Amino acid sequence: MNTSPPPNVQDPSGAAAAFPPLPSPIMDPAASAHHAQQQPVQVAAPVAANNEIQVSHQDVLFGRGGQTNRHIGNLRYRDIIALHRADYVRASKVEKPNVARRIVQAIRTGKNPGRFLRKATMENGKK
């Protein structure tokens, strides 16, 4: 299985691709009360002289296909989802969004925080 980052993605540290430690699942529903506000998805914005955003191994990339499926951040995201799957199945309809918010917070605020990124489109809808 190829876990190298997609083309044009730079690892700022230059470190070898390795899975960062996963945060432990949050089981207390009251702990998610302060996370009720949803943060918007970050759109990849140009940075540096080459107009390319630096995507880290902790980031979760929106999209379809092998490139996003094999991205290390997406693999980590799916591992975190697997940790919370039983909580989600047991949760009531009202509690299910709280489980989802805990998963998002685990990515955004864990030991190695990541972002949720989607590819920016040009005005004509193409990139």
Backbone as CSV, one residue per row, in Angstrom:
resi,resn,N_x,N_y,N_z,CA_x,CA_y,CA_z,C_x,C_y,C_z
1,MET,0.837,-1.183,0.000,0.000,0.000,0.000,0.877,1.239,0.000
2,ASN,0.613,2.155,-0.881,1.402,3.364,-1.014,0.863,4.429,-0.081
3,THR,1.690,4.897,0.884,1.255,5.940,1.803,1.985,7.247,1.564
4,SER,2.596,7.391,0.402,3.284,8.639,0.116,2.263,9.729,-0.152
5,PRO,2.627,10.992,0.157,1.675,12.072,-0.063,1.413,12.269,-1.543
6,PRO,0.266,12.856,-1.876,-0.036,13.116,-3.274,1.004,14.050,-3.883
7,PRO,1.121,14.077,-5.217,2.068,14.990,-5.857,1.784,16.432,-5.456
8,ASN,2.816,17.262,-5.430,2.739,18.675,-5.073,2.402,18.897,-3.607
9,VAL,2.499,17.864,-2.779,2.276,18.015,-1.347,3.625,17.909,-0.676
10,GLN,3.935,18.894,0.140,5.240,18.930,0.768,5.089,18.700,2.260
11,ASP,5.951,17.864,2.812,6.004,17.675,4.251,6.990,18.700,4.786
12,PRO,6.508,19.700,5.578,7.394,20.762,6.044,8.590,20.250,6.842
13,SER,8.445,19.149,7.556,9.548,18.657,8.376,10.520,17.799,7.579
14,GLY,10.094,17.319,6.414,10.927,16.432,5.626,10.999,15.032,6.207
15,ALA,10.173,14.750,7.213,10.190,13.446,7.876,9.560,12.383,6.990
16,ALA,9.919,11.149,7.247,9.329,10.032,6.509,7.855,9.920,6.863
17,ALA,7.081,9.384,5.939,5.649,9.234,6.162,5.417,8.217,7.271
18,ALA,4.768,8.657,8.324,4.433,7.769,9.438,3.123,8.239,10.034
19,PHE,2.353,7.306,10.550,1.086,7.688,11.145,1.338,8.401,12.461
20,PRO,0.745,9.584,12.652,0.863,10.250,13.944,0.012,9.505,14.969
21,PRO,0.303,9.682,16.255,-0.488,8.995,17.262,-1.948,9.432,17.188
22,LEU,-2.831,8.478,17.398,-4.259,8.780,17.378,-4.709,9.252,18.748
23,PRO,-5.586,10.262,18.793,-6.130,10.667,20.080,-7.071,9.591,20.590
24,SER,-7.175,9.493,21.897,-8.108,8.515,22.451,-9.528,9.032,22.273
25,PRO,-10.503,8.133,22.099,-11.868,8.580,21.890,-12.420,9.272,23.126
26,ILE,-13.256,10.260,22.902,-13.914,10.985,23.981,-15.256,10.317,24.217
27,MET,-15.479,9.809,25.403,-16.707,9.075,25.678,-17.748,9.914,26.408
28,ASP,-17.369,11.041,26.982,-18.280,11.834,27.791,-19.064,12.804,26.912
29,PRO,-20.410,12.623,26.769,-21.192,13.537,25.935,-21.137,14.973,26.428
30,ALA,-20.999,15.184,27.742,-20.946,16.542,28.278,-19.676,17.258,27.844
31,ALA,-18.626,16.511,27.555,-17.362,17.121,27.153,-17.459,17.802,25.801
32,SER,-18.434,17.413,24.997,-18.553,18.009,23.670,-19.448,19.242,23.658
33,ALA,-20.002,19.634,24.800,-20.924,20.768,24.845,-20.250,22.058,24.386
34,HIS,-18.989,22.259,24.751,-18.314,23.496,24.356,-17.867,23.466,22.897
35,HIS,-18.063,22.356,22.223,-17.709,22.240,20.810,-18.923,22.397,19.907
36,ALA,-19.998,22.952,20.439,-21.246,23.021,19.682,-21.120,23.902,18.438
37,GLN,-20.252,24.919,18.495,-20.098,25.772,17.321,-19.289,25.029,16.275
38,GLN,-19.790,25.049,15.052,-19.076,24.375,13.976,-18.117,25.348,13.315
39,GLN,-16.926,24.869,13.032,-15.951,25.683,12.337,-16.064,25.400,10.849
40,PRO,-15.912,26.420,10.015,-16.040,26.194,8.574,-14.884,25.362,8.037
41,VAL,-15.140,24.701,6.935,-14.107,23.951,6.234,-13.138,24.951,5.637
42,GLN,-11.858,24.689,5.758,-10.867,25.580,5.181,-10.685,25.254,3.709
43,VAL,-10.728,26.270,2.895,-10.473,26.094,1.472,-8.993,26.339,1.258
44,ALA,-8.367,25.446,0.523,-6.940,25.575,0.268,-6.660,26.914,-0.395
45,ALA,-5.881,27.736,0.278,-5.559,29.063,-0.233,-4.089,29.102,-0.619
46,PRO,-3.730,29.899,-1.621,-2.334,29.954,-2.040,-1.440,30.534,-0.949
47,VAL,-0.252,29.974,-0.802,0.759,30.504,0.100,2.106,30.395,-0.592
48,ALA,3.038,31.156,-0.129,4.403,31.152,-0.644,4.448,31.635,-2.089
49,ALA,5.635,31.623,-2.648,5.847,32.167,-3.989,5.268,31.279,-5.077
50,ASN,5.137,29.976,-4.826,4.667,29.078,-5.875,3.144,28.929,-5.893
51,ASN,2.426,29.697,-5.088,0.958,29.686,-5.044,0.370,28.316,-4.730
52,GLU,1.066,27.497,-3.976,0.540,26.197,-3.566,0.501,26.136,-2.051
53,ILE,-0.590,25.608,-1.526,-0.702,25.436,-0.085,0.116,24.217,0.315
54,GLN,0.697,24.252,1.480,1.418,23.089,1.979,0.438,22.235,2.769
55,VAL,0.219,21.040,2.306,-0.687,20.100,2.946,0.148,19.170,3.805
56,SER,-0.234,19.025,5.071,0.531,18.153,5.966,-0.089,16.760,6.017
57,HIS,0.632,15.850,6.630,0.134,14.483,6.776,-1.024,14.411,7.762
58,GLN,-1.239,15.454,8.553,-2.345,15.464,9.500,-3.641,15.962,8.863
59,ASP,-3.567,16.633,7.729,-4.743,17.214,7.082,-5.616,16.139,6.455
60,VAL,-6.927,16.385,6.467,-7.896,15.514,5.813,-8.303,16.210,4.523
61,LEU,-8.146,15.527,3.403,-8.430,16.108,2.098,-9.789,15.644,1.600
62,PHE,-10.640,16.597,1.211,-11.926,16.249,0.617,-11.686,15.848,-0.827
63,GLY,-12.453,14.923,-1.310,-12.345,14.524,-2.703,-12.591,13.046,-2.863
64,ARG,-12.498,12.621,-4.106,-12.725,11.224,-4.448,-11.485,10.671,-5.118
65,GLY,-11.352,9.369,-5.062,-10.268,8.724,-5.790,-9.117,8.313,-4.904
66,GLY,-8.182,7.640,-5.538,-7.057,7.062,-4.828,-6.155,8.068,-4.156
67,GLN,-5.982,9.230,-4.763,-5.060,10.212,-4.204,-5.502,10.642,-2.808
68,THR,-6.780,10.954,-2.637,-7.253,11.341,-1.309,-7.425,10.125,-0.411
69,ASN,-7.825,8.995,-0.971,-8.009,7.794,-0.155,-6.705,7.335,0.480
70,ARG,-5.585,7.515,-0.202,-4.289,7.064,0.303,-3.555,8.124,1.110
71,HIS,-4.079,9.335,1.172,-3.412,10.397,1.930,-3.367,10.009,3.412
72,ILE,-2.237,10.183,4.056,-2.052,9.743,5.435,-3.073,10.377,6.378
73,GLY,-3.386,11.645,6.187,-4.385,12.298,7.041,-5.757,11.666,6.900
74,ASN,-6.109,11.243,5.690,-7.401,10.584,5.474,-7.411,9.188,6.102
75,LEU,-6.286,8.486,6.044,-6.195,7.176,6.690,-6.348,7.328,8.206
76,ARG,-5.702,8.335,8.760,-5.815,8.623,10.199,-7.262,8.964,10.559
77,TYR,-7.911,9.765,9.722,-9.316,10.143,9.928,-10.201,8.896,9.967
78,ARG,-9.989,7.981,9.038,-10.795,6.752,9.028,-10.516,5.894,10.264
79,ASP,-9.278,5.896,10.760,-8.969,5.172,11.997,-9.716,5.779,13.188
80,ILE,-9.769,7.101,13.248,-10.493,7.773,14.333,-11.983,7.468,14.234
81,ILE,-12.521,7.463,13.024,-13.933,7.110,12.832,-14.185,5.694,13.350
82,ALA,-13.278,4.779,13.063,-13.446,3.398,13.528,-13.463,3.328,15.057
83,LEU,-12.652,4.164,15.718,-12.646,4.195,17.180,-13.996,4.645,17.744
84,HIS,-14.686,5.514,17.029,-15.947,6.092,17.509,-17.183,5.397,16.944
85,ARG,-17.005,4.414,16.082,-18.139,3.777,15.410,-19.160,3.202,16.397
86,ALA,-18.706,2.509,17.422,-19.629,1.907,18.393,-20.423,2.985,19.126
87,ASP,-19.770,4.096,19.477,-20.481,5.203,20.133,-21.564,5.754,19.219
88,TYR,-21.240,5.885,17.941,-22.195,6.440,16.981,-23.396,5.513,16.820
89,VAL,-23.140,4.222,16.729,-24.227,3.252,16.557,-25.145,3.260,17.775
90,ARG,-24.563,3.360,18.978,-25.364,3.364,20.208,-26.071,4.688,20.457
91,ALA,-25.587,5.765,19.865,-26.127,7.103,20.143,-27.536,7.257,19.582
92,SER,-28.315,8.093,20.273,-29.650,8.425,19.772,-29.501,9.370,18.583
93,LYS,-30.595,9.597,17.896,-30.577,10.495,16.733,-30.082,11.884,17.133
94,VAL,-30.438,12.313,18.336,-30.034,13.635,18.827,-28.541,13.663,19.168
95,GLU,-27.989,12.554,19.649,-26.588,12.500,20.062,-25.611,12.233,18.917
96,LYS,-26.081,11.699,17.795,-25.187,11.364,16.676,-24.356,12.564,16.207
97,PRO,-24.941,13.770,16.080,-24.100,14.914,15.680,-22.986,15.216,16.685
98,ASN,-23.226,14.960,17.969,-22.183,15.189,18.972,-21.012,14.233,18.776
99,VAL,-21.305,12.996,18.414,-20.233,12.030,18.137,-19.423,12.512,16.933
100,ALA,-20.113,12.982,15.903,-19.423,13.489,14.709,-18.558,14.698,15.058
101,ARG,-19.063,15.591,15.907,-18.280,16.764,16.313,-17.030,16.348,17.089
102,ARG,-17.133,15.311,17.905,-15.958,14.836,18.651,-14.888,14.310,17.695
103,ILE,-15.316,13.675,16.625,-14.359,13.177,15.630,-13.648,14.354,14.963
104,VAL,-14.410,15.368,14.579,-13.821,16.560,13.951,-12.853,17.230,14.922
105,GLN,-13.245,17.354,16.185,-12.376,17.981,17.179,-11.114,17.155,17.417
106,ALA,-11.223,15.821,17.339,-10.039,14.975,17.507,-9.009,15.279,16.423
107,ILE,-9.470,15.552,15.213,-8.555,15.911,14.118,-7.995,17.311,14.340
108,ARG,-8.854,18.260,14.680,-8.436,19.664,14.765,-7.603,19.994,15.989
109,THR,-7.788,19.276,17.090,-7.134,19.675,18.335,-6.280,18.584,18.949
110,GLY,-6.034,17.494,18.254,-5.228,16.402,18.799,-3.774,16.804,18.984
111,LYS,-2.956,15.839,19.354,-1.528,16.089,19.553,-0.895,16.649,18.278
112,ASN,-1.300,16.130,17.143,-0.852,16.629,15.837,-2.084,17.131,15.089
113,PRO,-2.501,18.378,15.329,-3.760,18.848,14.739,-3.703,18.915,13.216
114,GLY,-4.843,18.646,12.622,-4.973,18.699,11.173,-6.114,19.608,10.764
115,ARG,-6.211,19.827,9.485,-7.270,20.670,8.923,-8.086,19.837,7.955
116,PHE,-9.292,20.296,7.666,-10.130,19.702,6.632,-10.021,20.627,5.428
117,LEU,-9.463,20.120,4.338,-9.181,20.956,3.173,-9.893,20.429,1.936
118,ARG,-10.353,21.355,1.127,-10.853,20.982,-0.196,-10.119,21.844,-1.200
119,LYS,-10.001,21.330,-2.399,-9.275,22.023,-3.453,-10.052,23.263,-3.860
120,ALA,-9.363,24.383,-3.927,-10.000,25.623,-4.354,-10.293,25.542,-5.845
121,THR,-11.426,26.091,-6.252,-11.771,26.114,-7.672,-11.633,27.532,-8.197
122,MET,-11.351,27.621,-9.471,-11.281,28.931,-10.110,-12.698,29.420,-10.372
123,GLU,-12.829,30.654,-10.804,-14.151,31.241,-11.015,-14.993,30.467,-12.012
124,ASN,-14.384,29.828,-12.995,-15.159,29.073,-13.980,-15.469,27.656,-13.500
125,GLY,-15.115,27.353,-12.244,-15.435,26.055,-11.668,-14.410,24.977,-11.930
126,LYS,-13.313,25.306,-12.596,-12.283,24.311,-12.899,-11.020,24.628,-12.131
127,LYS,-10.217,23.615,-11.921,-8.914,23.793,-11.278,-7.921,22.860,-11.915
